[in-house]
Each structure stands twice: as C-alpha cells, then as structure tokens.
PDB file of C-alpha atoms in Angstrom:
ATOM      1  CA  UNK A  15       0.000   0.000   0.000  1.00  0.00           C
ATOM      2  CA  UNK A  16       1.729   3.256  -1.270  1.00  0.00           C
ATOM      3  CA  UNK A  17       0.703   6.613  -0.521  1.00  0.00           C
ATOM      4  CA  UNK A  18       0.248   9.793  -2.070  1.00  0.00           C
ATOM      5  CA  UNK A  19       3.673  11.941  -2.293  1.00  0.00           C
ATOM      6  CA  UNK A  20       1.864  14.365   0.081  1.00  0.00           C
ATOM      7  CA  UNK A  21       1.029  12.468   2.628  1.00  0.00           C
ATOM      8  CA  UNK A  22       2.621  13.946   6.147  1.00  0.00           C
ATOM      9  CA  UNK A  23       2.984  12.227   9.814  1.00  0.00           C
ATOM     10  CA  UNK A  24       3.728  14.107  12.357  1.00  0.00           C
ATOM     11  CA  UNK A  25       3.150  13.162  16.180  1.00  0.00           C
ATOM     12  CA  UNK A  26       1.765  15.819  17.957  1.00  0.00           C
ATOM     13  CA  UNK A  27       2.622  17.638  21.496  1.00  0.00           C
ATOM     14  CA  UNK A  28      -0.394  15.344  22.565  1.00  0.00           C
ATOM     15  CA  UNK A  29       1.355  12.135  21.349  1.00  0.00           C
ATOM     16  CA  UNK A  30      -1.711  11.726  19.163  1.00  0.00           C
ATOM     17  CA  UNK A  31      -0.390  11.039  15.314  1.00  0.00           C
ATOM     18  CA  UNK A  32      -1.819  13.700  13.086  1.00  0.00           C
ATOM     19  CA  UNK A  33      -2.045  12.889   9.104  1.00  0.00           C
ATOM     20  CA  UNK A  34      -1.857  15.627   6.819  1.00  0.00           C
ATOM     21  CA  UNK A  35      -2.528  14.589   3.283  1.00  0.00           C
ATOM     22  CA  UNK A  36      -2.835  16.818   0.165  1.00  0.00           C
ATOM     23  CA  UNK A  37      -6.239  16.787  -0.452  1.00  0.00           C
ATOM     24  CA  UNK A  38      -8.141  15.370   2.778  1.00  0.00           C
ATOM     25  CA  UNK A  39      -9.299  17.657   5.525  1.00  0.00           C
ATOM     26  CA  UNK A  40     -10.452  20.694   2.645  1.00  0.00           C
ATOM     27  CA  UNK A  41     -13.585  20.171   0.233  1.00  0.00           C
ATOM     28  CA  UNK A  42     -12.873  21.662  -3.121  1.00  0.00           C
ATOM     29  CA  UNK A  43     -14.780  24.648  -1.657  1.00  0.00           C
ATOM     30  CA  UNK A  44     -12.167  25.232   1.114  1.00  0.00           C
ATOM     31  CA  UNK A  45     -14.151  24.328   3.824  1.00  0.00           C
ATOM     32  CA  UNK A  46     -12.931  22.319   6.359  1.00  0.00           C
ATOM     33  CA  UNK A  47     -13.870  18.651   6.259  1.00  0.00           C
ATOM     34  CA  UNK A  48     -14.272  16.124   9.599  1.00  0.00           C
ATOM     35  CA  UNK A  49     -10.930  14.454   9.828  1.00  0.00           C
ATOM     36  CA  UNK A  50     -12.986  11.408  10.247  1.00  0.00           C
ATOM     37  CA  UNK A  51     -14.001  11.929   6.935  1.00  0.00           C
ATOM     38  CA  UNK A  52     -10.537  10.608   5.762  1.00  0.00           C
ATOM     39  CA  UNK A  53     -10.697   7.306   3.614  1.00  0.00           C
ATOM     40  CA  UNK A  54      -9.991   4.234   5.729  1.00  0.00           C
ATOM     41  CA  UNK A  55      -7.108   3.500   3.036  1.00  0.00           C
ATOM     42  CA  UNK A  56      -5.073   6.861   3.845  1.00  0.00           C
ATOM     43  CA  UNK A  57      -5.558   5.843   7.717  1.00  0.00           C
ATOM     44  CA  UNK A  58      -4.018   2.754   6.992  1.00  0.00           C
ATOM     45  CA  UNK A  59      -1.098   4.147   4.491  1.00  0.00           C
ATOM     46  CA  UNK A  60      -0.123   6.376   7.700  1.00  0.00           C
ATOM     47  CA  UNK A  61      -0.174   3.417  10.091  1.00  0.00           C
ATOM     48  CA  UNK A  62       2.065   1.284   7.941  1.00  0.00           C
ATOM     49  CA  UNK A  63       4.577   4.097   7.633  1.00  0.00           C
ATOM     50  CA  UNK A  64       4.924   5.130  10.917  1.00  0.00           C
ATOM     51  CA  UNK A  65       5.145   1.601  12.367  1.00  0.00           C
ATOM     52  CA  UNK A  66       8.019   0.562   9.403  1.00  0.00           C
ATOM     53  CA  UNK A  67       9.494   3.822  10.726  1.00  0.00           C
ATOM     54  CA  UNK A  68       9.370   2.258  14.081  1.00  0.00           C
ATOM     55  CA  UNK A  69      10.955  -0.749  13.100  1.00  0.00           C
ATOM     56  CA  UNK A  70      13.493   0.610  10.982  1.00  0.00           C
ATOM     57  CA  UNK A  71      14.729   2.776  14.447  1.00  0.00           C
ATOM     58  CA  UNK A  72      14.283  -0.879  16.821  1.00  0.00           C
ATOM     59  CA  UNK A  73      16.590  -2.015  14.322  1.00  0.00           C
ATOM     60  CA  UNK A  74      19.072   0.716  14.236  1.00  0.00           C
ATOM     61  CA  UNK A  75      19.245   0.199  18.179  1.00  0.00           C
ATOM     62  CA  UNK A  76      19.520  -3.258  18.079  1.00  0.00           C
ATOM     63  CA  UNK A  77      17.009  -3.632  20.753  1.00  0.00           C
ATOM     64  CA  UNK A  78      16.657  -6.964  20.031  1.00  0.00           C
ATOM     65  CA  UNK A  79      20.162  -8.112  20.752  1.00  0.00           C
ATOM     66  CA  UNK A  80      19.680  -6.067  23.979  1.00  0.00           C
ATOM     67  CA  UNK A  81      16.797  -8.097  25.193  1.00  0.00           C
ATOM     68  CA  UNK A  82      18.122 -11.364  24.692  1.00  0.00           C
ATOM     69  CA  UNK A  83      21.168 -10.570  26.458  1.00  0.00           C
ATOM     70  CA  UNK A  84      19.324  -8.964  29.013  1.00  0.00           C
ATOM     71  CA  UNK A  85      17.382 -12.967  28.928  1.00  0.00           C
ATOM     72  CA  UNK A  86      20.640 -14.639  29.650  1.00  0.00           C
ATOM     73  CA  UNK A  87      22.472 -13.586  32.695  1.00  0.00           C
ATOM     74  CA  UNK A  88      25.271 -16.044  32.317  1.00  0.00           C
ATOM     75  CA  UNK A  89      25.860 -14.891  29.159  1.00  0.00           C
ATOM     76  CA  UNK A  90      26.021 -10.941  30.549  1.00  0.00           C
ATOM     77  CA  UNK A  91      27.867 -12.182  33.211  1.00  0.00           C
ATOM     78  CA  UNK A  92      30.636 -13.557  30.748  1.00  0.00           C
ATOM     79  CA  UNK A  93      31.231 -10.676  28.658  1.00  0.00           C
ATOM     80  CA  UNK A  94      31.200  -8.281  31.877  1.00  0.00           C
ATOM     81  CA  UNK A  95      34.273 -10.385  33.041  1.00  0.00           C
ATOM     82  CA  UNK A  96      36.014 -10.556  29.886  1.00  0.00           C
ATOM     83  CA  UNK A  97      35.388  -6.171  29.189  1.00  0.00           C
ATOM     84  CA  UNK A  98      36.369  -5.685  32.443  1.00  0.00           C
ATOM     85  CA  UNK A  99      39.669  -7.984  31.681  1.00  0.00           C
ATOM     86  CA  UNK A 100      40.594  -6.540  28.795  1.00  0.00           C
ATOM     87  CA  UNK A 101      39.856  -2.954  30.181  1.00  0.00           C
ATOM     88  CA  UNK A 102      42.675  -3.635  33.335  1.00  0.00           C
ATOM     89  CA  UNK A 103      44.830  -5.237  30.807  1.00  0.00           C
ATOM     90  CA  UNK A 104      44.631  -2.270  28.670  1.00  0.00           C
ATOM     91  CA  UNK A 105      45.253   0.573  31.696  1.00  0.00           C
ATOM     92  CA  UNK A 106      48.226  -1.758  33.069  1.00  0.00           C
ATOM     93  CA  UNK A 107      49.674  -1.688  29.719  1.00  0.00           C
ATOM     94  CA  UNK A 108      48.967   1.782  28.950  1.00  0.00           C
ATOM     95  CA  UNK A 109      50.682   3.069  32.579  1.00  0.00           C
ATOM     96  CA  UNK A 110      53.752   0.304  31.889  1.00  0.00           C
ATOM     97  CA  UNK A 111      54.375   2.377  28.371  1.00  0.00           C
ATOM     98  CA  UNK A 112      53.844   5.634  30.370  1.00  0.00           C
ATOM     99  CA  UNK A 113      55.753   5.131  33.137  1.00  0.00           C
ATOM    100  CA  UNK A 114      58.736   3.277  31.200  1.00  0.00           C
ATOM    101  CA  UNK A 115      59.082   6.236  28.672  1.00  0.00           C
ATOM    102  CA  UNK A 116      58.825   9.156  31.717  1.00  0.00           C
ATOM    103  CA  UNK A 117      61.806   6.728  33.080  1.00  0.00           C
ATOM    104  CA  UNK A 118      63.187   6.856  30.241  1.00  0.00           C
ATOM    105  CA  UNK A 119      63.121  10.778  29.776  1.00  0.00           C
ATOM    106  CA  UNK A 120      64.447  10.968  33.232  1.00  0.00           C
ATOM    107  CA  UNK A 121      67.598   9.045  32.392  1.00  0.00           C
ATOM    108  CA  UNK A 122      68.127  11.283  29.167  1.00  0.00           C
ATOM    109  CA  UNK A 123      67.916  14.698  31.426  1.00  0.00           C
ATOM    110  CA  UNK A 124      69.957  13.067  33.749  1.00  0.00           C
ATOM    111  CA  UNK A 125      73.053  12.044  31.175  1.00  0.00           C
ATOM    112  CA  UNK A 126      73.093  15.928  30.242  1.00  0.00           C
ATOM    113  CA  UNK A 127      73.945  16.813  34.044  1.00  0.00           C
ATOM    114  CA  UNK A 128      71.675  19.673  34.107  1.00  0.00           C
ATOM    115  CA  UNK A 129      72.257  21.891  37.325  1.00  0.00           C
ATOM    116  CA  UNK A 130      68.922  22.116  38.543  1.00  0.00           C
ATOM    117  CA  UNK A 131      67.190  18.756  36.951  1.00  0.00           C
ATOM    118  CA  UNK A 132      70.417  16.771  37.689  1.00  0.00           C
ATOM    119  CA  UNK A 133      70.167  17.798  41.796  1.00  0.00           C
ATOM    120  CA  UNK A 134      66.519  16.865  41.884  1.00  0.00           C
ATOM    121  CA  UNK A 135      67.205  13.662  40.010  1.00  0.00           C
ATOM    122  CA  UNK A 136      69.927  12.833  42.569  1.00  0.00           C
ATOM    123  CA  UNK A 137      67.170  14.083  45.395  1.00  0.00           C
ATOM    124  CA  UNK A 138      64.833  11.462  44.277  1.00  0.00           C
ATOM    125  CA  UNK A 139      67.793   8.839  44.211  1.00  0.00           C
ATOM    126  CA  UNK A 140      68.668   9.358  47.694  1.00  0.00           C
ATOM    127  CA  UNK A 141      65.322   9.474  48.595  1.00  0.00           C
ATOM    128  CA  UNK A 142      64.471   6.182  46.744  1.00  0.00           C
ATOM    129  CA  UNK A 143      67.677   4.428  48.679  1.00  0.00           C
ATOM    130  CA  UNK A 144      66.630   6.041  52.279  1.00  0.00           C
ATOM    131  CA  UNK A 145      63.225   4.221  51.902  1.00  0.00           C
ATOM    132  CA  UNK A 146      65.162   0.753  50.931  1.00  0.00           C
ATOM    133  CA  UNK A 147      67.407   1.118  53.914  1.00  0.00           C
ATOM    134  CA  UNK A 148      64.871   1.336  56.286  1.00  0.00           C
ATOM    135  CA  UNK A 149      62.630  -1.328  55.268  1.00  0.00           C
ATOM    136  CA  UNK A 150      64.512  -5.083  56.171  1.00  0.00           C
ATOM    137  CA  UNK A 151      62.244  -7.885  55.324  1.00  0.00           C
TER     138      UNK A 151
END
C-alpha cells in the first residue's frame, strides 16, 4: 500500500499522530472537512509508515540483541568479566608504556647533568635508597 507523495505524519505535542494529506481535511470549496471523513485507506497508508518507521529505528538500536542478552544472565555475566579484563589489561599496559618512557626521559635529562634537573634527580635517588634502607624484610 503506497501513498500519495503528500502524505505527512507528524506526532503531535499530545502524542496523538496527526495525518496531513494533500487533499483530505479541505472540500474543493475550502471548507474544512471532519478528519474522520478521511478514507480508511489513507488511515491505513499512515499506520504502515509510521510503524516501518518504528521498526526501521528498533533495528538501528539493536534492541533486540539487547533483550536477549538482558534474557541470559550467564551470558552478561561472561562478557562483563572478559570487558572488564581486557579494560585492566589495557590501563596496566597503557601506565607500563607511560611510566617506562617518563623513566626513560628521566635518564636522558639526567646524562646531560643539568644543574637544577640533575640535583633533583639525585634528590629522588637518595630518597628512593633512604626508603630501601629502612625497610629489612
């Protein structure tokens, strides 16, 4: 069932669904006509429309893939465990790389015996061996 080109759907502030077609709702004298007065196949044209709209957008969400994960907990379960793997995985790795390269830019400044960055380089060194003289295990 096609429609006319015209043909316009348009939910309302009310939530009602409003059809505005080219010729229904005016007589051919311009007076208005009772929206009831629209042909049952119009009503019907609109309905189809708006609910393949509605299923084209269910679609686009994949609601359906939603709900039956939603049905299996197990399932849920399982892919919580391995996103929340990968996810540590992925910040451990990420703060290795970080940390190793700061290191490594430390050891660079440090080589070039820089007055100011070479003392607090040697601060933190003495620092570092302080704490690992105090602690006997």
């Amino acid at each position: 069932m096609e429609g006319r080109e015209g043909d316009k759907h348009r939910f309302g502030r009310s939530g009602r669904i409003s059809i505005r077609t080219s010729g229904a709702g005016r007589s051919s004298n311009g007076i208005k006509e009772n929206p009831y007065d629209i042909p049952q196949e119009e009503k019907l044209n609109a309905i189809y429309k708006l609910t393949s709209g509605l299923v084209q957008q269910m679609e686009k969400a994949r609601i359906a893939e939603y709900t039956q994960l939603l049905n299996s907990p197990w399932r849920l379960i399982w892919l919580n465990v391995l996103s929340g793997t990968a996810r540590g995985l992925g910040i451990a790795l990420g703060f290795t790389f970080f940390a190793a390269t700061i290191i490594y830019v430390l050891q660079v400044l440090g080589a070039l015996n820089l007055p100011i960055i070479g003392d607090y380089i040697a601060d933190i060194v003495r620092i570092v061996q302080h704490q690992l003289e105090l602690k006997t295990f």
